[in-house]
Coordinates of C-alpha atoms in Angstrom, one line a residue:
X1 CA 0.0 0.0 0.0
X2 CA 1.3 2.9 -1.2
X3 CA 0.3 6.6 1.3
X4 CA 1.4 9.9 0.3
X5 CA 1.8 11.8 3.5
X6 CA 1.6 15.0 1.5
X7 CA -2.0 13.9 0.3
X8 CA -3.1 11.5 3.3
X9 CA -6.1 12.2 4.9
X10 CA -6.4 9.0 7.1
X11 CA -5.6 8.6 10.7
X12 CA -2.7 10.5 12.8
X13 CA -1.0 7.4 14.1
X14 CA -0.4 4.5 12.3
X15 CA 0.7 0.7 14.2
X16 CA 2.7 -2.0 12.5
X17 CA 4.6 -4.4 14.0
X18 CA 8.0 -3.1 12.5
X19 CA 8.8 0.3 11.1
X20 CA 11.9 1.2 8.9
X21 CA 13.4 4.2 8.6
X22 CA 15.1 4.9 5.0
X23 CA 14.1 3.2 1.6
X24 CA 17.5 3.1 0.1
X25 CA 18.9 -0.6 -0.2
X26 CA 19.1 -1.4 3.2
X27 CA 15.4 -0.5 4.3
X28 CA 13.9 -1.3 1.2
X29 CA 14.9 -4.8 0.9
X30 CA 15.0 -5.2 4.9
X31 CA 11.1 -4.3 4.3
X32 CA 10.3 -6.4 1.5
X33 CA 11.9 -9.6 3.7
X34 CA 9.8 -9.1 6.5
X35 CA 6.9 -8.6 4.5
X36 CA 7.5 -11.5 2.5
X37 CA 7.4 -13.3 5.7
X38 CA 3.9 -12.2 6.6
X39 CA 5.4 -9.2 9.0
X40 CA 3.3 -5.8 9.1
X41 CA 5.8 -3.2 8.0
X42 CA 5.5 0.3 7.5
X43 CA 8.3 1.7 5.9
X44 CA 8.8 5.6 5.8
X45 CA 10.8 7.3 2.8
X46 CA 11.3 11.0 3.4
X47 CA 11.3 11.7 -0.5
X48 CA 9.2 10.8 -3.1
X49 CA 9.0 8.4 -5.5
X50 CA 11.5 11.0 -7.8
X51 CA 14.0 13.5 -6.9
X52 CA 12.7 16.8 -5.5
X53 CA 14.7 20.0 -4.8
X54 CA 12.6 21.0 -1.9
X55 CA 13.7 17.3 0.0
X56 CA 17.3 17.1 -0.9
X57 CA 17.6 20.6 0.8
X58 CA 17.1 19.0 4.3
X59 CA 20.2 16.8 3.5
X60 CA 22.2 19.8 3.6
X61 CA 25.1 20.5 6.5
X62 CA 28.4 22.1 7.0
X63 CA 32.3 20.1 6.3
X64 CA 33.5 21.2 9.5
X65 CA 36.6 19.0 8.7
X66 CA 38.8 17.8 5.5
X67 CA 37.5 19.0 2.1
X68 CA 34.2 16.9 1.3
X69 CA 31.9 16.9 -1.2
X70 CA 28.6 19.1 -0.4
X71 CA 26.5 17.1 2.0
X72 CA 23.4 17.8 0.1
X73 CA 24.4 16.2 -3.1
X74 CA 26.3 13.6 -1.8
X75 CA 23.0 11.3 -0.8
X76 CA 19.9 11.5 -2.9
X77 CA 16.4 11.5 -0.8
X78 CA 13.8 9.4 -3.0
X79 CA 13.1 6.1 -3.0
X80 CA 15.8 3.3 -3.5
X81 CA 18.0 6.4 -2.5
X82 CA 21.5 6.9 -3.9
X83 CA 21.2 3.4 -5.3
X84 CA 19.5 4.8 -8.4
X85 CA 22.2 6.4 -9.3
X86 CA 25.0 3.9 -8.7
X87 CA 27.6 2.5 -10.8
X88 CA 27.2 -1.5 -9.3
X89 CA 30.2 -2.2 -8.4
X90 CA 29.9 -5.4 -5.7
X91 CA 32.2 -7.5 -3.4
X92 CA 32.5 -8.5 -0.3
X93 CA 34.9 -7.3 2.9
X94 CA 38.0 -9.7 3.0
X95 CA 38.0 -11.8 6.0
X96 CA 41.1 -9.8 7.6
X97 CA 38.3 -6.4 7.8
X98 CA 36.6 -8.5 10.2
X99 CA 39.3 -9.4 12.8
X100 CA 41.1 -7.1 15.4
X101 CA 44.2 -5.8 13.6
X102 CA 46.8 -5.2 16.7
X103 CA 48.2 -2.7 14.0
X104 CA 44.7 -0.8 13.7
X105 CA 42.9 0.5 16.7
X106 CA 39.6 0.4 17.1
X107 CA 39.5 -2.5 14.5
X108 CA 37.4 -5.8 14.8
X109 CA 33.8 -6.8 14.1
X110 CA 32.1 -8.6 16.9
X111 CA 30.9 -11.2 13.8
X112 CA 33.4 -12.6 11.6
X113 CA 33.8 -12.8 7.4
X114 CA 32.1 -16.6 7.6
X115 CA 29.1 -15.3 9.7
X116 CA 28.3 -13.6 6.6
X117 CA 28.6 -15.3 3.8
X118 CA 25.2 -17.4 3.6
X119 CA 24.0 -13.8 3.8
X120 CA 26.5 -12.4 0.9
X121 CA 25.3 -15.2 -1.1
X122 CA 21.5 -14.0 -0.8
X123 CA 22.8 -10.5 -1.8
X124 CA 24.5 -11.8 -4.5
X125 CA 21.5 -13.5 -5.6
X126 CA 18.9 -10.8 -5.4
X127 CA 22.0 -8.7 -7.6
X128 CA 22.0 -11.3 -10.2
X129 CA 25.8 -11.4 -10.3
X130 CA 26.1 -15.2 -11.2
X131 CA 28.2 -17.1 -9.6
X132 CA 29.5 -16.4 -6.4
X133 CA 32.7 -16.3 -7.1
X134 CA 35.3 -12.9 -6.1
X135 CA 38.5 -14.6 -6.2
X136 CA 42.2 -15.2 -7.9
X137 CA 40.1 -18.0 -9.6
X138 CA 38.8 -15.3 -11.8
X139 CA 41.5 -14.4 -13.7
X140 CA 41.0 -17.7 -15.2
X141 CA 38.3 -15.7 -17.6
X142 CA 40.9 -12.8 -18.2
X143 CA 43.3 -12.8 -21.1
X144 CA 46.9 -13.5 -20.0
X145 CA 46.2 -14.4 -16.8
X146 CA 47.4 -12.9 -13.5
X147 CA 50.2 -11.0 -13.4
X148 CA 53.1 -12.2 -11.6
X149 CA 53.3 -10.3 -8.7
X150 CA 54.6 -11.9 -5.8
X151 CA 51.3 -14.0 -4.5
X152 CA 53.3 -13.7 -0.9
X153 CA 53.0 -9.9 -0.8
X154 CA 49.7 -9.2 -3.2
X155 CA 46.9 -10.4 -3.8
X156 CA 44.2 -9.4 -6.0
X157 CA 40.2 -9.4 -5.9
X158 CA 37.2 -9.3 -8.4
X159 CA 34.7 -6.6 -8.9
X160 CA 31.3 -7.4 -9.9
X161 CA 28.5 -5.3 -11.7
X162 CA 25.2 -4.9 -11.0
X163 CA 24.4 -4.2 -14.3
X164 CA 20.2 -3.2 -14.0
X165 CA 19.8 0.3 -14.2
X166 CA 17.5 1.2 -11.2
X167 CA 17.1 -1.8 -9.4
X168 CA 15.8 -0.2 -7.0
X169 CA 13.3 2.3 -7.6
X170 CA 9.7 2.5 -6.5
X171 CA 8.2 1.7 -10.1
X172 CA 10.2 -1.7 -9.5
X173 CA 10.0 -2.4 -5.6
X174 CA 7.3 -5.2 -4.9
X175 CA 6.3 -3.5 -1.8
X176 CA 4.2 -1.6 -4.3
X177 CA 2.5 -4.4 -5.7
X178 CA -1.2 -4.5 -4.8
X179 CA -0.7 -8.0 -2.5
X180 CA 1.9 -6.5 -0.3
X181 CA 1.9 -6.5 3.0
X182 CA 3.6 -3.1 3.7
X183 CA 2.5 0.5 4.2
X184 CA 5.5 2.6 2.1
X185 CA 5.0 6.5 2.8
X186 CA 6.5 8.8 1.1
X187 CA 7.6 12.4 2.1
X188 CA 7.6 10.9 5.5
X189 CA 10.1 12.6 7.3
X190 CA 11.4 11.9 10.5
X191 CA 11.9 14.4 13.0
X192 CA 12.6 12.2 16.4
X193 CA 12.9 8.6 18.0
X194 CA 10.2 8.8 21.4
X195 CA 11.9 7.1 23.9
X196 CA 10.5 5.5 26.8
X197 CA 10.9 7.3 29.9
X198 CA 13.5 4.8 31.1
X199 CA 15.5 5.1 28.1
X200 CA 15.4 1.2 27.3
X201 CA 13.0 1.6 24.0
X202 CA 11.1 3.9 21.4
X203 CA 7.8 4.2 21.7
X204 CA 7.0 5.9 18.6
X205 CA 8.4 7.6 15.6
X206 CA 7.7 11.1 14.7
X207 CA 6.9 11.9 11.3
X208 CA 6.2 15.3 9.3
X209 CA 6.0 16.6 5.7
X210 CA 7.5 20.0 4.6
X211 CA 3.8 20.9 4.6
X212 CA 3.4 20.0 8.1
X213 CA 1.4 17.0 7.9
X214 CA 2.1 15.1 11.3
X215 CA 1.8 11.8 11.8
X216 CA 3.1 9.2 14.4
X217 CA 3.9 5.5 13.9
X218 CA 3.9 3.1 16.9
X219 CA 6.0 -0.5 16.3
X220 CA 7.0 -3.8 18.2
X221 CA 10.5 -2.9 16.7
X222 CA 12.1 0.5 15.1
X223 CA 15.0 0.4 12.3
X224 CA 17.2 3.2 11.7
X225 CA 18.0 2.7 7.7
X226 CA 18.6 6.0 6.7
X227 CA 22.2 6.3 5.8
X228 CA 25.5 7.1 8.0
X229 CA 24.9 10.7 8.6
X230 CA 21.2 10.7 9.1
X231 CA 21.1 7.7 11.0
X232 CA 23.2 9.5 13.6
X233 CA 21.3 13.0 13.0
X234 CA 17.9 11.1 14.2
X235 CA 19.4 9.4 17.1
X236 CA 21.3 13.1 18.1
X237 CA 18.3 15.0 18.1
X238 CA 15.9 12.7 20.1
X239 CA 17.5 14.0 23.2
X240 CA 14.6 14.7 25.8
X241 CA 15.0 11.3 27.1
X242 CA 18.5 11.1 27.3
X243 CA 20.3 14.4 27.3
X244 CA 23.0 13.7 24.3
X245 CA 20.8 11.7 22.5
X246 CA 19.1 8.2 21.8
X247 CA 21.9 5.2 22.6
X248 CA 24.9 8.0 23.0
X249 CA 25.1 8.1 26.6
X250 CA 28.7 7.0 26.2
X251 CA 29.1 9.4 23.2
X252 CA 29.5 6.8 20.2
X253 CA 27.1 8.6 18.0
X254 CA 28.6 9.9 15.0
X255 CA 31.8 9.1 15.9
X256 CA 34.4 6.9 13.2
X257 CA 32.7 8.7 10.1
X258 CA 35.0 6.5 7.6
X259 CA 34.8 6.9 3.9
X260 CA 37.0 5.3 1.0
X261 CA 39.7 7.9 0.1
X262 CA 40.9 8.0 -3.5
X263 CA 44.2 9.2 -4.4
X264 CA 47.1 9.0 -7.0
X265 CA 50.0 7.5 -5.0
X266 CA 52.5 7.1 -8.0
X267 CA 53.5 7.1 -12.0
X268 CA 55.5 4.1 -13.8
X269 CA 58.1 5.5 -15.7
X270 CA 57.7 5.0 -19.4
X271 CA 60.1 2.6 -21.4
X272 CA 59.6 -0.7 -20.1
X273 CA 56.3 -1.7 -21.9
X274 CA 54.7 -2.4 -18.4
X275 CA 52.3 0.9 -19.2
X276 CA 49.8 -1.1 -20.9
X277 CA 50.1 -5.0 -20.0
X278 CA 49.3 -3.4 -16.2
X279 CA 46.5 -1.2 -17.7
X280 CA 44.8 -4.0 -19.7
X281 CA 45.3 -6.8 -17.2
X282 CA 43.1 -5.0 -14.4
X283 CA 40.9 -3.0 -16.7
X284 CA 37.0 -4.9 -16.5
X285 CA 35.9 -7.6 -18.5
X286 CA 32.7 -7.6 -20.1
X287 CA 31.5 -11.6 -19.5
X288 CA 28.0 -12.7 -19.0
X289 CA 28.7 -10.5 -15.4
X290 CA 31.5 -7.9 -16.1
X291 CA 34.2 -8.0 -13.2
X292 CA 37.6 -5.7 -12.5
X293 CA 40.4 -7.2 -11.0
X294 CA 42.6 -5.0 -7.9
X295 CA 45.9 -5.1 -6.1
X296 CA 45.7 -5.2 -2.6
X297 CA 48.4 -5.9 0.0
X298 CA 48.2 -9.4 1.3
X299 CA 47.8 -10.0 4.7
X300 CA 51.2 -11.1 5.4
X301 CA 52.0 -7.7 3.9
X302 CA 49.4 -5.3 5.7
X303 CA 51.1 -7.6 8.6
X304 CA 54.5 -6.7 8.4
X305 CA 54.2 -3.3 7.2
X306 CA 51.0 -2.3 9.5
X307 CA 49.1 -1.5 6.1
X308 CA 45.5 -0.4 6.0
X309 CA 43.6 -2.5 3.7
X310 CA 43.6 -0.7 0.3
X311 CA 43.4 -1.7 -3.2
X312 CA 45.2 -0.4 -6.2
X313 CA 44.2 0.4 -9.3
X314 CA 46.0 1.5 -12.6
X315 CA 45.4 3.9 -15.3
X316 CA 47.0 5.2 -18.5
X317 CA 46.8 9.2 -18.5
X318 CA 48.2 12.1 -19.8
X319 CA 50.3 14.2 -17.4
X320 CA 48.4 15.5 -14.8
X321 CA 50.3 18.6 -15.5
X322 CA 47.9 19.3 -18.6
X323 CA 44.1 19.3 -16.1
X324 CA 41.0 17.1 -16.6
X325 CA 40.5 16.5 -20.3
X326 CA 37.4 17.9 -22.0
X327 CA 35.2 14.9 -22.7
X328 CA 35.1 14.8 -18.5
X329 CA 35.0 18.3 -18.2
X330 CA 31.8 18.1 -20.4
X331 CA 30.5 15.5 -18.5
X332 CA 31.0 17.1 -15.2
X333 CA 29.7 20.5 -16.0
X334 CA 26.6 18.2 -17.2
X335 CA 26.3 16.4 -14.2
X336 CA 26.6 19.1 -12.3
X337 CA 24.1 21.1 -14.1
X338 CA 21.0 18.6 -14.7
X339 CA 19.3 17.0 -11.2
X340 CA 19.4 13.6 -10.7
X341 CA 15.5 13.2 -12.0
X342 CA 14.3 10.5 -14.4
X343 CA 15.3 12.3 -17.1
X344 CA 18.9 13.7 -15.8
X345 CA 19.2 9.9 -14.9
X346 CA 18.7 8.7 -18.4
X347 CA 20.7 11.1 -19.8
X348 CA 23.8 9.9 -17.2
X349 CA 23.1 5.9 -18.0
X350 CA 23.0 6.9 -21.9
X351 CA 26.5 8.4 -20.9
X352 CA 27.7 5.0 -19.4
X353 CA 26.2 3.2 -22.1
X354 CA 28.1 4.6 -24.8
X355 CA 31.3 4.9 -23.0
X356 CA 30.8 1.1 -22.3
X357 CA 30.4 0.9 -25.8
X358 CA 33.7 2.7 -26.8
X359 CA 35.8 0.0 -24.1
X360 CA 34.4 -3.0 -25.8
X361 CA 35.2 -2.0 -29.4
X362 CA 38.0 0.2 -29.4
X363 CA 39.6 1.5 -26.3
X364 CA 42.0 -1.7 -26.4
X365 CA 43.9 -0.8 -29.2
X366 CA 43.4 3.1 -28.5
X367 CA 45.1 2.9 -25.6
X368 CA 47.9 0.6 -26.8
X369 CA 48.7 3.3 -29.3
X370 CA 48.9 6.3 -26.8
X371 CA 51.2 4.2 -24.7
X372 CA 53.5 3.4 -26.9
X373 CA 54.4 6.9 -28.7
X374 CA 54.6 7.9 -24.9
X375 CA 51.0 10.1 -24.9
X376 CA 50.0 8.7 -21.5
X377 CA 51.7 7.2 -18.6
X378 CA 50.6 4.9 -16.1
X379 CA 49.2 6.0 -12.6
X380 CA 48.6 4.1 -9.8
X381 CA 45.4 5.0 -7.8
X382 CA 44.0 3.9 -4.5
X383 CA 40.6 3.5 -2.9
X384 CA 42.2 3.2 0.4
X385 CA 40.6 2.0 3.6
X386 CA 40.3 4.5 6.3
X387 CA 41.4 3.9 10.4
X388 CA 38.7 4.0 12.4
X389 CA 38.9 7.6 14.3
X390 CA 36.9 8.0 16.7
X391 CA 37.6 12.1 15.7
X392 CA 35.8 11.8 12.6
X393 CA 32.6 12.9 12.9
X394 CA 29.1 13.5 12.7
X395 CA 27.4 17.0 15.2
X396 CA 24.6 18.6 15.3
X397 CA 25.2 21.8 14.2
X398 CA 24.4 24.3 16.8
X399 CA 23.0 27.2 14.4
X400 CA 21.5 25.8 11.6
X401 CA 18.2 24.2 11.0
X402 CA 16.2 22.8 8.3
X403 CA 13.0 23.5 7.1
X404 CA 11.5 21.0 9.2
X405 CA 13.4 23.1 12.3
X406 CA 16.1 20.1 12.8
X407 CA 19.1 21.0 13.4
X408 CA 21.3 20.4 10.7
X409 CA 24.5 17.8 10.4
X410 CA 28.2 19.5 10.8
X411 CA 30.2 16.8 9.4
X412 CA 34.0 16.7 10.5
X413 CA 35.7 14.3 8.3
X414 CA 39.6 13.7 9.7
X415 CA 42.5 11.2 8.4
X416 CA 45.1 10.4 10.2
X417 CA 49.2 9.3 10.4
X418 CA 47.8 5.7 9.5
X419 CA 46.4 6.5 6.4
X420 CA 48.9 7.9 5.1
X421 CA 52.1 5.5 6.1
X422 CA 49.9 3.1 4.2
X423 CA 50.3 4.6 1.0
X424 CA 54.0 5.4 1.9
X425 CA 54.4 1.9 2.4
X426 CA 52.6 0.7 -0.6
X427 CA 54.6 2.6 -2.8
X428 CA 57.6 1.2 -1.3
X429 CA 56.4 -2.4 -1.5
X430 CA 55.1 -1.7 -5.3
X431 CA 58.1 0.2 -6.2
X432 CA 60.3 -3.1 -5.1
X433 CA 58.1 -5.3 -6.7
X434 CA 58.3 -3.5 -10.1
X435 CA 61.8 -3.4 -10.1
X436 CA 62.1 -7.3 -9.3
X437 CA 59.6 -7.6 -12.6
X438 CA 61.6 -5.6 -15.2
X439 CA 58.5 -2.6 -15.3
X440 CA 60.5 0.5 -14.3
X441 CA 60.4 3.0 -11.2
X442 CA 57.7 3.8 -9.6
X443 CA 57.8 7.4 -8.8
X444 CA 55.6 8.6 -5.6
X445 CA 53.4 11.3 -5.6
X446 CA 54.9 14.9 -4.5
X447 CA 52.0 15.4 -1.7
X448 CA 52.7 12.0 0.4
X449 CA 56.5 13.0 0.9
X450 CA 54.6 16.4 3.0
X451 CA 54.1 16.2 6.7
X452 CA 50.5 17.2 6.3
X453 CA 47.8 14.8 6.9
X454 CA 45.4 16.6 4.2
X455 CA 45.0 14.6 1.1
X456 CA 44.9 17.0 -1.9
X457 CA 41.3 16.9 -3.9
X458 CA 43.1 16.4 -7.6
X459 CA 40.2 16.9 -10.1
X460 CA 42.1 14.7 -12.8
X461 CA 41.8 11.1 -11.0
X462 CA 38.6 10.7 -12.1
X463 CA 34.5 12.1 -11.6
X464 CA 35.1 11.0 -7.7
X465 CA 38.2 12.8 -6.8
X466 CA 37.6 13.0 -3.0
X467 CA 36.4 9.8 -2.0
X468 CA 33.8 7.3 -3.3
X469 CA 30.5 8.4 -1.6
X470 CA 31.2 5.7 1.0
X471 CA 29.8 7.0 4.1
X472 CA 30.2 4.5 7.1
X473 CA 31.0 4.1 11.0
X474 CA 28.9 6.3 12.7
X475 CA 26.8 3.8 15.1
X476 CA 29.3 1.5 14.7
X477 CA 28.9 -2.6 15.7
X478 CA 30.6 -3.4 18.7
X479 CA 30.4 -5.8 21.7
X480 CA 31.4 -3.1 24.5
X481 CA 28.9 -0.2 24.4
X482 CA 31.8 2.0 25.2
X483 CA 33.3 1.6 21.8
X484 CA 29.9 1.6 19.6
X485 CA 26.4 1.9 19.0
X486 CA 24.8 -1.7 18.2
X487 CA 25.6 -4.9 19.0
X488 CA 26.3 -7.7 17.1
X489 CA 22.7 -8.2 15.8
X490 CA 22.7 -4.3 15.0
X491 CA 20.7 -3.5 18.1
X492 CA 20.9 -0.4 19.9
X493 CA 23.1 -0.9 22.9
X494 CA 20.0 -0.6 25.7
X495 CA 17.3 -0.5 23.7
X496 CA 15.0 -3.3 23.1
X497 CA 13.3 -2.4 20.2
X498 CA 15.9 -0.3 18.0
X499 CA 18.2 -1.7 15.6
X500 CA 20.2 -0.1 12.9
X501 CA 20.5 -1.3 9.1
X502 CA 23.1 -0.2 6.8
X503 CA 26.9 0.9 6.2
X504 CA 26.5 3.3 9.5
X505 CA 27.4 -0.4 11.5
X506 CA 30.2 -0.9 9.8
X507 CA 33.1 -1.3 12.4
X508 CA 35.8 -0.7 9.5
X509 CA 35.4 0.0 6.1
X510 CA 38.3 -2.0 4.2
X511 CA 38.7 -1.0 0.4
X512 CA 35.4 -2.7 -0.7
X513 CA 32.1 -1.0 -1.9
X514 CA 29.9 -1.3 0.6
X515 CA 26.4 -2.3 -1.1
X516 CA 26.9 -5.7 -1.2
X517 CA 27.7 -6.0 2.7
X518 CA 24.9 -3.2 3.5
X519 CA 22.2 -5.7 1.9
X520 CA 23.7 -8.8 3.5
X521 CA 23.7 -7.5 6.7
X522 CA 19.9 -6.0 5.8
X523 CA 19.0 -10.2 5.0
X524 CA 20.5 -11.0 8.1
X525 CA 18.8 -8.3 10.2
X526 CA 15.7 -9.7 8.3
X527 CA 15.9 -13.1 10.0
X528 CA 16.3 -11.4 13.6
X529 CA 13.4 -9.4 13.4
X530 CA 11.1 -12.2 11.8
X531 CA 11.8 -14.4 14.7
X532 CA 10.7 -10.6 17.7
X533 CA 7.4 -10.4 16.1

């Protein structure tokens, strides 16, 4: 059943046995689980069922911190959220994200990589990535093989892609079919979490629409699925319970905001004929399912050299030297300039499609051509894994409020001395490894040799220069409430009926994308809640 809160003219309060916060991946397919099952869900979407200007103005905030992308634009507020505009890249955490890393404080899951996968294997499924397969075994479809870096200190893993546009818009969510047992509002947007007057559960969830339109919803059991800054905005500014907020008694909330840094780390120097053999070997393949291959640091490596877990990735360019060329000039300006709608979505995936079109046919031999009369060189980037820092942050910010009269998000995004001796490190490891191989000297990037911790926003890596929209860590999972927000089962420290869903649990973000472990954990919250109500 579909309500418009905008046009609803039924009752004030509504009852359901669970209600979820957020229809981006994690609540809507957390949603569509338990109603499968026969549970009465009401799931609340503070957009609509298409981008609006009016609702992706309350995501706005202030970067208190490093250089970030505008907080506004960097979450969309409709249904199936950001998700609709996502490039479907998939894979899971490695098992060594999960474990307590002596080298990395604050590191450790209080679940491990195997309690997982029968729940990586649903996401996989509902994805239709085929077989469920992310390893070395891989390169068994790619032409030449693996390359022959030392399998002692790297090791490399697959990308998959998700390769339906939309997947998870409302036109194609069954909790919009007729027979569904779930109540999906739209512009329902939630102001506060009622707590109980002894602080050990939420009574009810406060709802309004920019018009005004009240309404209350009352549930066995509350999830929080409204991505890493909101999540921690909602339980920040339910405060008349507990003073600093809903669960943050021990102030956890908002704290270890983690995101996937990009970066240039390094150039090969031309000569050896390495340029392009790298470049083609972990470019993607376009199978049945396309995969990527990366580099990553094995875990002996990250071991010895106390090395985040990042992956590497290489790509023939001209010298930085000479800006962004015009073709992504062009496509930036466009991006910037049309909102993500149906149409200004179209118009991106048409975009895609044709630059798809351009690697399968002709790129190859393109590229092989620049290379060799010395037009590009190759660079190595990272998508590296942030420490958790329990500095990073989301606040409320104490002046502003939105036009719901919430006070806004200040987000203070901070790296830190282990983020970068991991790329300092890397480079030395890869610049040893290249010379054992015959494929030149790797030449570091001037900004790592600096004793700032600021990564420099360089506009010619690529259209996500800052980091990958990767927002994670701010309710944490932990086992000790002093050091996180949920438990293992992504409930609430103290609170019986609240649990959270999405990347806002993640303990540490390795280098993977997170979708794929946002809607495994979402099938495995599923199962919990099933058995509550």
């Amino acid at each position: 059943m579909l309500i418009d809160l905008e046009q609803y003219d039924g009752p004030d309060t509504l009852d359901a046995d669970v209600c979820v916060v957020g229809a981006g991946v994690a609540g809507a397919l957390l949603a569509e689980r338990l109603a499968a099952a026969g549970v009465d869900v009401c799931l609340l979407e503070a957009g609509g069922a298409d981008f609006e200007d009016r609702t992706q103005a309350l995501y706005a905030g202030t970067n208190a911190g490093m250089d970030y992308y505008p907080l506004d634009g960097a979450r969309l507020r409709f249904f199936g959220g950001t998700a609709n505009i996502w490039g479907g890249r998939c894979v899971s955490l490695d098992r060594i994200d999960f474990e307590r890393r002596e080298w990395v404080p604050y590191s450790g899951w209080p679940i491990t990589a195997e309690d997982l996968v029968p729940y990586y294997r649903r996401a996989h499924d509902h994805l239709e990535l085929g077989e469920y397969d992310y390893s070395d075994d891989l390169w068994a479809q790619c032409d030449g093989g693996r390359p022959e870096f030392d399998a002692d200190k790297f090791a490399t893993r697959f990308w998959r892609f998700d390769e339906q546009r939309e997947r998870f818009v409302a036109g194609r969510s069954p909790l919009l079919h007729a027979d569904a047992r779930a109540r999906v509002v739209l512009h329902a947007n939630v102001t506060r979490l009622a707590a109980a007057p002894n602080a050990d559960r939420i009574e009810r969830v406060e709802v309004s629409t920019l018009g005004g339109r009240k309404l209350s919803v009352c549930a066995s059991q509350v999830v929080l699925a409204a991505g890493a800054v909101e999540n921690a905005r909602l339980l920040l500014v339910s405060n008349d319970v507990q003073p600093h907020g809903v669960g943050n008694d021990r102030d956890q909330v908002g704290r270890y905001f983690m995101e996937h840094p990009h970066a240039r780390i390094g150039t090969l120097d031309p000569g050896s004929g390495a340029d392009f053999k790298l470049w083609s070997a972990f470019r993607k393949r376009f199978l049945p399912v396309p995969i990527a291959p990366v580099l990553l640091a094995s875990p002996a490596l990250q071991r010895e050299r106390e090395l985040l877990n990042t992956a590497v990735t290489f790509k023939l360019q001209r010298p930085t030297d000479r800006g962004t060329p015009l073709n992504r000039r062009l496509y930036l300006s466009l991006k910037h300039q049309l909102n993500p709608t149906r149409t200004g979505r179209a118009l991106w995936h048409g975009y895609r499609d044709a630059k798809k079109l351009l690697q399968r046919s002709v790129r190859n031999s393109f590229e092989r051509t620049r290379a060799a009369v010395g037009a590009t060189t190759l660079h190595l980037m990272v998508r590296a894994e942030q420490a958790p820092n329990p500095a990073s942050r989301v606040r409320l910010d104490a002046h502003e409020r939105d036009a719901l009269g919430v006070p806004r998000v200040a987000l203070d995004w901070q790296l830190g001395e282990q983020d970068k001796h991991t790329l300092n490190a890397l480079n030395a490891a890869l610049g040893a490894e290249f010379q054992r191989l015959g494929y030149g000297a790797l030449r570091p990037s001037e900004w790592l040799a600096d004793d700032s911790l600021a990564w420099p926003v360089d506009p010619t890596i690529g259209n996500h220069p800052i980091g990958g929209y990767h927002h994670m860590g701010t309710t944490r999972m932990s086992a000790d409430p002093a050091r996180g927000v949920v438990d293992a089962d992504c409930r609430v420290h103290g609170y019986d009926n609240l649990s959270i869903a999405g990347s806002s649990v993640f303990a540490t973000g390795g280098w993977a994308n997170p979708t794929l472990t946002i809607l495994a954990l979402a099938e495995r919250l599923a199962d919990r809640l099933k058995t509550l109500v």
